[in-house]
Amino acid sequence: MDFRTRPARILFGAHRGFRAMAPENTLPAFELAASAGADFIELDVACTRDRRLVILHDDSLARTTNAGTAFRDGRLAACERSFAEVRSLDAGSWFLEKDPFGTLASGRLDAREASGYRGLQVPALEEALELAKRLGIGVNVEIKDHAKLAHDATIVEDTLGAVRDAGMEDSVLVSSFSPSYLVRATKAAPGIPRALLVENKRPWDPVESCRQACAQWYHPSEELILGCHIVCLQRAGIFVTAWTVNDPALALQLSLMGVTGFITDDPESIARPFPNRPPAA
Ligand code: G3P
Ligand code: MG
């Protein structure tokens, strides 16, 4: 899918992949998202000590890998570990132990199938992009704010370089909570569209916030959405994607308000009220 043009229909993006059914930010989560009919996957980019880009949501490796037991020195941040060290971790077993969305307990996810998640690796960015290209699915690449971490000065440019090297410029949307990262992304790769992420505090004037950040997309958390904002954003030609929307009824309501798309943990369930997906506003 091409984020540079108005989508022909409401979009569904899989938050960290189809993370209700597979460990977040792993290749199986991305594959399942494509099988479930998501238009794009959303993934989070972090940087290792030796400046390799990996797919990881938290600064720390503790929640989604076995780093806590593997690394006894307590240095659990991805930026404190080499790529080889990060790749040596198990990024899948935690999902079987925690069952974060209750899909194992409910039987929706087959336990035998899920046992295959043990030993999954943290993906490299280029690996995830390659997979998305093969699956023919769009990618929302969220660059995590490294302001207080190593490689803050290079993570944006390195990410855009990886997108270019993968030949994925026409299928990627870069997003960040950091407006200055988006300005840097514009300089590094003006042709790749950008989304401004917001949470906690609703901007007074989201159109102006997007303009300052050089963003063509506005990605608010669902509770920040205001109907009048959507109207202003639409008039300014800015597309709106709400996250993280897991309630099909809310998705329907937001689509009627003019939201262009959703980022969801469960792209299968969210699609239910949209049997013939209406065109995006
Ligand atoms: O892109 C939407 C969402 O991923 C932003 O928040 O914390 O889940 O990365 P987070
Ligand atoms: Mg994210």
mmCIF file of C-alpha atoms and ligand atoms in Angstrom:
data_model
loop_
_atom_site.group_PDB
_atom_site.id
_atom_site.type_symbol
_atom_site.label_atom_id
_atom_site.label_comp_id
_atom_site.label_asym_id
_atom_site.label_seq_id
_atom_site.Cartn_x
_atom_site.Cartn_y
_atom_site.Cartn_z
ATOM 1 C CA MET A 1 0.000 0.000 0.000
ATOM 2 C CA ASP A 2 1.090 3.546 -0.733
ATOM 3 C CA PHE A 3 0.807 6.049 2.144
ATOM 4 C CA ARG A 4 1.475 8.968 -0.206
ATOM 5 C CA THR A 5 -2.006 8.943 -1.690
ATOM 6 C CA ARG A 6 -5.541 8.975 -0.257
ATOM 7 C CA PRO A 7 -6.453 5.392 0.667
ATOM 8 C CA ALA A 8 -9.328 3.923 -1.307
ATOM 9 C CA ARG A 9 -10.845 2.371 1.822
ATOM 10 C CA ILE A 10 -10.616 2.407 5.617
ATOM 11 C CA LEU A 11 -7.231 1.067 6.660
ATOM 12 C CA PHE A 12 -6.395 -1.526 9.281
ATOM 13 C CA GLY A 13 -2.887 -1.584 10.645
ATOM 14 C CA ALA A 14 -1.624 -4.337 12.945
ATOM 15 C CA HIS A 15 -0.066 -2.884 16.101
ATOM 16 C CA ARG A 16 3.374 -4.501 16.531
ATOM 17 C CA GLY A 17 1.983 -7.149 14.172
ATOM 18 C CA PHE A 18 -1.050 -9.288 15.049
ATOM 19 C CA ARG A 19 0.054 -9.198 18.655
ATOM 20 C CA ALA A 20 -3.061 -10.797 20.090
ATOM 21 C CA MET A 21 -2.022 -14.015 18.309
ATOM 22 C CA ALA A 22 1.789 -13.929 18.257
ATOM 23 C CA PRO A 23 4.601 -12.267 20.225
ATOM 24 C CA GLU A 24 4.650 -8.560 19.368
ATOM 25 C CA ASN A 25 7.193 -7.230 16.874
ATOM 26 C CA THR A 26 8.209 -10.680 15.594
ATOM 27 C CA LEU A 27 8.090 -12.082 12.064
ATOM 28 C CA PRO A 28 5.167 -14.479 12.817
ATOM 29 C CA ALA A 29 3.160 -11.526 14.186
ATOM 30 C CA PHE A 30 3.739 -9.709 10.890
ATOM 31 C CA GLU A 31 2.874 -12.771 8.806
ATOM 32 C CA LEU A 32 -0.351 -13.334 10.750
ATOM 33 C CA ALA A 33 -1.291 -9.674 10.264
ATOM 34 C CA ALA A 34 -1.042 -10.105 6.516
ATOM 35 C CA SER A 35 -3.100 -13.321 6.631
ATOM 36 C CA ALA A 36 -5.763 -11.540 8.702
ATOM 37 C CA GLY A 37 -6.134 -8.924 5.965
ATOM 38 C CA ALA A 38 -4.341 -5.984 7.600
ATOM 39 C CA ASP A 39 -3.326 -3.283 5.139
ATOM 40 C CA PHE A 40 -0.146 -2.562 7.016
ATOM 41 C CA ILE A 41 1.908 -3.578 10.009
ATOM 42 C CA GLU A 42 3.128 -1.143 12.629
ATOM 43 C CA LEU A 43 6.519 -1.875 14.187
ATOM 44 C CA ASP A 44 8.946 -0.120 16.541
ATOM 45 C CA VAL A 45 12.580 0.562 15.742
ATOM 46 C CA ALA A 46 15.354 0.563 18.351
ATOM 47 C CA CYS A 47 19.129 0.613 18.043
ATOM 48 C CA THR A 48 21.739 -1.747 19.495
ATOM 49 C CA ARG A 49 25.082 -0.711 21.017
ATOM 50 C CA ASP A 50 26.815 -1.454 17.706
ATOM 51 C CA ARG A 51 24.293 0.653 15.775
ATOM 52 C CA ARG A 52 22.141 -2.064 14.246
ATOM 53 C CA LEU A 53 18.414 -1.438 13.944
ATOM 54 C CA VAL A 54 16.103 -3.968 15.552
ATOM 55 C CA ILE A 55 12.356 -4.261 16.099
ATOM 56 C CA LEU A 56 11.571 -3.703 19.757
ATOM 57 C CA HIS A 57 9.016 -1.585 21.604
ATOM 58 C CA ASP A 58 10.572 -0.966 25.017
ATOM 59 C CA ASP A 59 13.997 0.539 25.698
ATOM 60 C CA SER A 60 14.574 -2.542 27.839
ATOM 61 C CA LEU A 61 14.674 -6.098 26.531
ATOM 62 C CA ALA A 62 13.219 -7.402 29.806
ATOM 63 C CA ARG A 63 9.487 -7.627 29.014
ATOM 64 C CA THR A 64 9.604 -9.298 25.601
ATOM 65 C CA THR A 65 12.725 -11.483 25.798
ATOM 66 C CA ASN A 66 14.599 -13.663 28.293
ATOM 67 C CA ALA A 67 17.295 -10.968 28.735
ATOM 68 C CA GLY A 68 16.622 -10.870 32.492
ATOM 69 C CA THR A 69 17.963 -14.388 32.901
ATOM 70 C CA ALA A 70 20.428 -14.359 29.974
ATOM 71 C CA PHE A 71 22.275 -11.193 31.015
ATOM 72 C CA ARG A 72 23.183 -11.313 34.678
ATOM 73 C CA ASP A 73 24.933 -7.930 34.679
ATOM 74 C CA GLY A 74 21.586 -6.124 34.631
ATOM 75 C CA ARG A 75 22.315 -4.216 31.429
ATOM 76 C CA LEU A 76 18.998 -4.879 29.757
ATOM 77 C CA ALA A 77 18.555 -1.899 27.425
ATOM 78 C CA ALA A 78 18.891 -2.802 23.735
ATOM 79 C CA CYS A 79 21.299 0.106 23.276
ATOM 80 C CA GLU A 80 23.627 -1.467 25.874
ATOM 81 C CA ARG A 81 23.823 -4.759 23.971
ATOM 82 C CA SER A 82 25.410 -5.763 20.675
ATOM 83 C CA PHE A 83 23.313 -6.997 17.781
ATOM 84 C CA ALA A 84 24.700 -10.508 18.292
ATOM 85 C CA GLU A 85 23.664 -10.411 21.962
ATOM 86 C CA VAL A 86 20.148 -9.205 21.127
ATOM 87 C CA ARG A 87 19.824 -11.899 18.481
ATOM 88 C CA SER A 88 20.851 -14.580 20.960
ATOM 89 C CA LEU A 89 17.716 -13.936 23.028
ATOM 90 C CA ASP A 90 14.378 -15.739 23.014
ATOM 91 C CA ALA A 91 11.690 -13.233 22.028
ATOM 92 C CA GLY A 92 8.832 -15.727 21.942
ATOM 93 C CA SER A 93 8.562 -17.786 25.141
ATOM 94 C CA TRP A 94 7.315 -14.870 27.260
ATOM 95 C CA PHE A 95 4.152 -14.840 25.128
ATOM 96 C CA LEU A 96 3.308 -18.436 26.096
ATOM 97 C CA GLU A 97 3.901 -17.699 29.764
ATOM 98 C CA LYS A 98 1.994 -14.386 29.891
ATOM 99 C CA ASP A 99 -0.721 -15.015 27.280
ATOM 100 C CA PRO A 100 -1.138 -11.210 27.140
ATOM 101 C CA PHE A 101 -4.454 -11.200 25.269
ATOM 102 C CA GLY A 102 -5.889 -14.396 26.724
ATOM 103 C CA THR A 103 -5.977 -16.003 23.271
ATOM 104 C CA LEU A 104 -4.304 -19.184 24.535
ATOM 105 C CA ALA A 105 -6.649 -19.477 27.525
ATOM 106 C CA SER A 106 -9.697 -18.975 25.315
ATOM 107 C CA GLY A 107 -8.493 -21.531 22.768
ATOM 108 C CA ARG A 108 -8.532 -19.001 19.946
ATOM 109 C CA LEU A 109 -4.803 -19.625 19.585
ATOM 110 C CA ASP A 110 -3.844 -23.281 19.356
ATOM 111 C CA ALA A 111 -1.296 -24.159 22.074
ATOM 112 C CA ARG A 112 0.652 -26.515 19.827
ATOM 113 C CA GLU A 113 0.918 -23.874 17.138
ATOM 114 C CA ALA A 114 1.978 -21.297 19.736
ATOM 115 C CA SER A 115 4.749 -23.566 21.042
ATOM 116 C CA GLY A 116 6.519 -22.757 17.760
ATOM 117 C CA TYR A 117 7.031 -19.224 19.095
ATOM 118 C CA ARG A 118 9.678 -20.450 21.544
ATOM 119 C CA GLY A 119 13.118 -19.258 20.535
ATOM 120 C CA LEU A 120 11.984 -16.556 18.117
ATOM 121 C CA GLN A 121 14.576 -13.851 17.517
ATOM 122 C CA VAL A 122 14.202 -10.099 17.770
ATOM 123 C CA PRO A 123 14.004 -9.154 14.079
ATOM 124 C CA ALA A 124 16.439 -6.825 12.367
ATOM 125 C CA LEU A 125 14.703 -3.923 10.620
ATOM 126 C CA GLU A 126 15.903 -5.070 7.201
ATOM 127 C CA GLU A 127 14.508 -8.548 7.842
ATOM 128 C CA ALA A 128 11.068 -7.155 8.719
ATOM 129 C CA LEU A 129 11.069 -4.905 5.653
ATOM 130 C CA GLU A 130 12.056 -7.805 3.414
ATOM 131 C CA LEU A 131 9.213 -9.908 4.817
ATOM 132 C CA ALA A 132 6.676 -7.093 4.354
ATOM 133 C CA LYS A 133 7.833 -6.655 0.777
ATOM 134 C CA ARG A 134 7.348 -10.360 0.107
ATOM 135 C CA LEU A 135 3.895 -10.272 1.749
ATOM 136 C CA GLY A 136 2.922 -7.141 -0.188
ATOM 137 C CA ILE A 137 1.887 -5.328 2.977
ATOM 138 C CA GLY A 138 2.530 -1.692 3.999
ATOM 139 C CA VAL A 139 4.760 -0.837 6.962
ATOM 140 C CA ASN A 140 4.336 1.903 9.545
ATOM 141 C CA VAL A 141 7.868 2.234 10.897
ATOM 142 C CA GLU A 142 7.753 3.943 14.280
ATOM 143 C CA ILE A 143 11.130 5.312 15.326
ATOM 144 C CA LYS A 144 11.353 5.172 19.103
ATOM 145 C CA ASP A 145 12.646 8.311 20.781
ATOM 146 C CA HIS A 146 16.314 7.775 21.637
ATOM 147 C CA ALA A 147 16.771 11.280 23.086
ATOM 148 C CA LYS A 148 18.413 9.963 26.235
ATOM 149 C CA LEU A 149 19.992 6.902 24.614
ATOM 150 C CA ALA A 150 22.935 6.067 22.376
ATOM 151 C CA HIS A 151 22.601 6.691 18.638
ATOM 152 C CA ASP A 152 20.010 9.452 19.011
ATOM 153 C CA ALA A 153 21.990 11.402 16.389
ATOM 154 C CA THR A 154 21.782 8.660 13.752
ATOM 155 C CA ILE A 155 18.704 6.481 14.334
ATOM 156 C CA VAL A 156 16.400 8.480 12.048
ATOM 157 C CA GLU A 157 18.828 8.646 9.135
ATOM 158 C CA ASP A 158 19.824 4.981 9.555
ATOM 159 C CA THR A 159 16.159 3.934 9.535
ATOM 160 C CA LEU A 160 15.391 5.864 6.365
ATOM 161 C CA GLY A 161 18.543 4.420 4.798
ATOM 162 C CA ALA A 162 17.322 0.896 5.582
ATOM 163 C CA VAL A 163 13.924 1.652 4.017
ATOM 164 C CA ARG A 164 15.662 2.914 0.876
ATOM 165 C CA ASP A 165 18.045 -0.067 0.747
ATOM 166 C CA ALA A 166 15.036 -2.389 0.978
ATOM 167 C CA GLY A 167 13.365 -0.567 -1.932
ATOM 168 C CA MET A 168 10.317 0.061 0.274
ATOM 169 C CA GLU A 169 9.961 3.850 -0.120
ATOM 170 C CA ASP A 170 6.541 3.446 -1.729
ATOM 171 C CA SER A 171 5.142 1.199 1.031
ATOM 172 C CA VAL A 172 6.399 2.816 4.232
ATOM 173 C CA LEU A 173 5.008 5.445 6.568
ATOM 174 C CA VAL A 174 7.496 6.710 9.157
ATOM 175 C CA SER A 175 6.062 7.794 12.491
ATOM 176 C CA SER A 176 7.362 9.222 15.736
ATOM 177 C CA PHE A 177 6.251 10.964 18.919
ATOM 178 C CA SER A 178 9.232 13.259 18.343
ATOM 179 C CA PRO A 179 8.455 16.126 15.928
ATOM 180 C CA SER A 180 12.193 16.774 15.504
ATOM 181 C CA TYR A 181 12.705 13.170 14.342
ATOM 182 C CA LEU A 182 10.066 13.745 11.655
ATOM 183 C CA VAL A 183 11.789 16.926 10.502
ATOM 184 C CA ARG A 184 15.033 14.948 10.273
ATOM 185 C CA ALA A 185 13.204 12.186 8.364
ATOM 186 C CA THR A 186 11.981 14.797 5.875
ATOM 187 C CA LYS A 187 15.558 15.893 5.244
ATOM 188 C CA ALA A 188 16.848 12.329 4.985
ATOM 189 C CA ALA A 189 14.109 11.044 2.655
ATOM 190 C CA PRO A 190 11.612 13.720 1.581
ATOM 191 C CA GLY A 191 9.635 11.236 -0.535
ATOM 192 C CA ILE A 192 8.735 8.938 2.368
ATOM 193 C CA PRO A 193 5.568 10.128 4.161
ATOM 194 C CA ARG A 194 5.472 10.816 7.891
ATOM 195 C CA ALA A 195 2.976 10.543 10.746
ATOM 196 C CA LEU A 196 2.973 12.539 13.971
ATOM 197 C CA LEU A 197 2.112 10.384 16.984
ATOM 198 C CA VAL A 198 0.412 11.997 19.961
ATOM 199 C CA GLU A 199 -0.687 10.680 23.353
ATOM 200 C CA ASN A 200 -1.544 12.072 26.818
ATOM 201 C CA LYS A 201 -1.951 15.684 25.720
ATOM 202 C CA ARG A 202 -4.258 16.744 22.893
ATOM 203 C CA PRO A 203 -2.549 19.367 20.702
ATOM 204 C CA TRP A 204 -4.364 22.686 20.611
ATOM 205 C CA ASP A 205 -4.100 22.804 16.824
ATOM 206 C CA PRO A 206 -3.231 19.382 15.342
ATOM 207 C CA VAL A 207 -3.028 20.778 11.796
ATOM 208 C CA GLU A 208 -0.318 23.208 12.884
ATOM 209 C CA SER A 209 1.450 20.464 14.874
ATOM 210 C CA CYS A 210 1.541 18.289 11.743
ATOM 211 C CA ARG A 211 2.793 21.169 9.615
ATOM 212 C CA GLN A 212 5.607 21.917 12.045
ATOM 213 C CA ALA A 213 6.584 18.248 12.087
ATOM 214 C CA CYS A 214 6.282 17.962 8.256
ATOM 215 C CA ALA A 215 3.725 15.176 8.755
ATOM 216 C CA GLN A 216 1.003 14.206 6.265
ATOM 217 C CA TRP A 217 -0.595 11.820 8.772
ATOM 218 C CA TYR A 218 -1.821 12.420 12.317
ATOM 219 C CA HIS A 219 -1.799 9.417 14.695
ATOM 220 C CA PRO A 220 -3.578 10.181 17.985
ATOM 221 C CA SER A 221 -4.317 7.686 20.738
ATOM 222 C CA GLU A 222 -8.050 6.934 20.569
ATOM 223 C CA GLU A 223 -8.979 9.006 23.641
ATOM 224 C CA LEU A 224 -7.508 12.174 22.121
ATOM 225 C CA ILE A 225 -9.776 12.211 19.074
ATOM 226 C CA LEU A 226 -12.161 15.123 18.656
ATOM 227 C CA GLY A 227 -14.678 15.339 15.805
ATOM 228 C CA CYS A 228 -13.828 19.000 15.133
ATOM 229 C CA HIS A 229 -10.132 18.114 14.858
ATOM 230 C CA ILE A 230 -10.908 15.453 12.257
ATOM 231 C CA VAL A 231 -12.834 17.978 10.170
ATOM 232 C CA CYS A 232 -9.925 20.474 10.283
ATOM 233 C CA LEU A 233 -7.367 17.772 9.490
ATOM 234 C CA GLN A 234 -9.453 16.500 6.560
ATOM 235 C CA ARG A 235 -9.733 20.030 5.164
ATOM 236 C CA ALA A 236 -5.949 20.357 5.417
ATOM 237 C CA GLY A 237 -5.502 17.053 3.541
ATOM 238 C CA ILE A 238 -4.033 15.284 6.578
ATOM 239 C CA PHE A 239 -5.018 11.653 7.162
ATOM 240 C CA VAL A 240 -5.940 10.418 10.646
ATOM 241 C CA THR A 241 -5.101 6.995 12.081
ATOM 242 C CA ALA A 242 -6.370 6.187 15.583
ATOM 243 C CA TRP A 243 -4.554 3.791 17.923
ATOM 244 C CA THR A 244 -4.882 1.404 19.633
ATOM 245 C CA VAL A 245 -8.464 0.572 18.648
ATOM 246 C CA ASN A 246 -9.509 -2.951 19.621
ATOM 247 C CA ASP A 247 -13.255 -2.401 19.984
ATOM 248 C CA PRO A 248 -15.107 -2.991 16.670
ATOM 249 C CA ALA A 249 -18.001 -0.722 17.726
ATOM 250 C CA LEU A 250 -15.622 2.147 18.446
ATOM 251 C CA ALA A 251 -13.899 1.564 15.110
ATOM 252 C CA LEU A 252 -17.223 1.896 13.324
ATOM 253 C CA GLN A 253 -18.048 5.070 15.227
ATOM 254 C CA LEU A 254 -14.640 6.615 14.479
ATOM 255 C CA SER A 255 -14.895 5.689 10.812
ATOM 256 C CA LEU A 256 -18.194 7.587 10.634
ATOM 257 C CA MET A 257 -16.418 10.572 12.186
ATOM 258 C CA GLY A 258 -13.962 10.507 9.283
ATOM 259 C CA VAL A 259 -10.956 8.623 10.639
ATOM 260 C CA THR A 260 -8.865 7.228 7.769
ATOM 261 C CA GLY A 261 -7.623 4.118 9.542
ATOM 262 C CA PHE A 262 -6.913 2.206 12.736
ATOM 263 C CA ILE A 263 -3.958 0.610 14.391
ATOM 264 C CA THR A 264 -5.182 -2.425 16.294
ATOM 265 C CA ASP A 265 -3.889 -5.417 18.240
ATOM 266 C CA ASP A 266 -6.539 -7.576 16.583
ATOM 267 C CA PRO A 267 -6.989 -6.865 12.854
ATOM 268 C CA GLU A 268 -9.297 -9.878 12.511
ATOM 269 C CA SER A 269 -11.930 -8.755 15.040
ATOM 270 C CA ILE A 270 -11.813 -5.067 14.173
ATOM 271 C CA ALA A 271 -12.791 -5.806 10.565
ATOM 272 C CA ARG A 272 -16.140 -7.376 11.586
ATOM 273 C CA PRO A 273 -18.309 -4.240 11.314
ATOM 274 C CA PHE A 274 -16.802 -3.523 7.894
ATOM 275 C CA PRO A 275 -17.907 -6.459 5.685
ATOM 276 C CA ASN A 276 -17.771 -4.188 2.636
ATOM 277 C CA ARG A 277 -15.191 -1.746 3.825
ATOM 278 C CA PRO A 278 -16.401 1.818 3.302
ATOM 279 C CA PRO A 279 -14.144 4.279 1.560
ATOM 280 C CA ALA A 280 -11.834 6.280 3.812
ATOM 281 C CA ALA A 281 -12.743 9.873 4.458
HETATM 282 O O1 G3P B 1 1.867 3.736 16.335
HETATM 283 C C1 G3P B 1 0.921 3.602 17.337
HETATM 284 C C2 G3P B 1 1.516 3.088 18.595
HETATM 285 O O2 G3P B 1 2.402 2.037 18.282
HETATM 286 C C3 G3P B 1 2.276 4.104 19.374
HETATM 287 O O3 G3P B 1 2.516 3.720 20.671
HETATM 288 O O4 G3P B 1 3.785 2.796 22.518
HETATM 289 O O5 G3P B 1 2.447 1.264 21.093
HETATM 290 O O6 G3P B 1 4.523 2.285 20.203
HETATM 291 P P1 G3P B 1 3.347 2.448 21.137
HETATM 292 MG MG MG B 2 4.553 1.708 18.109
#
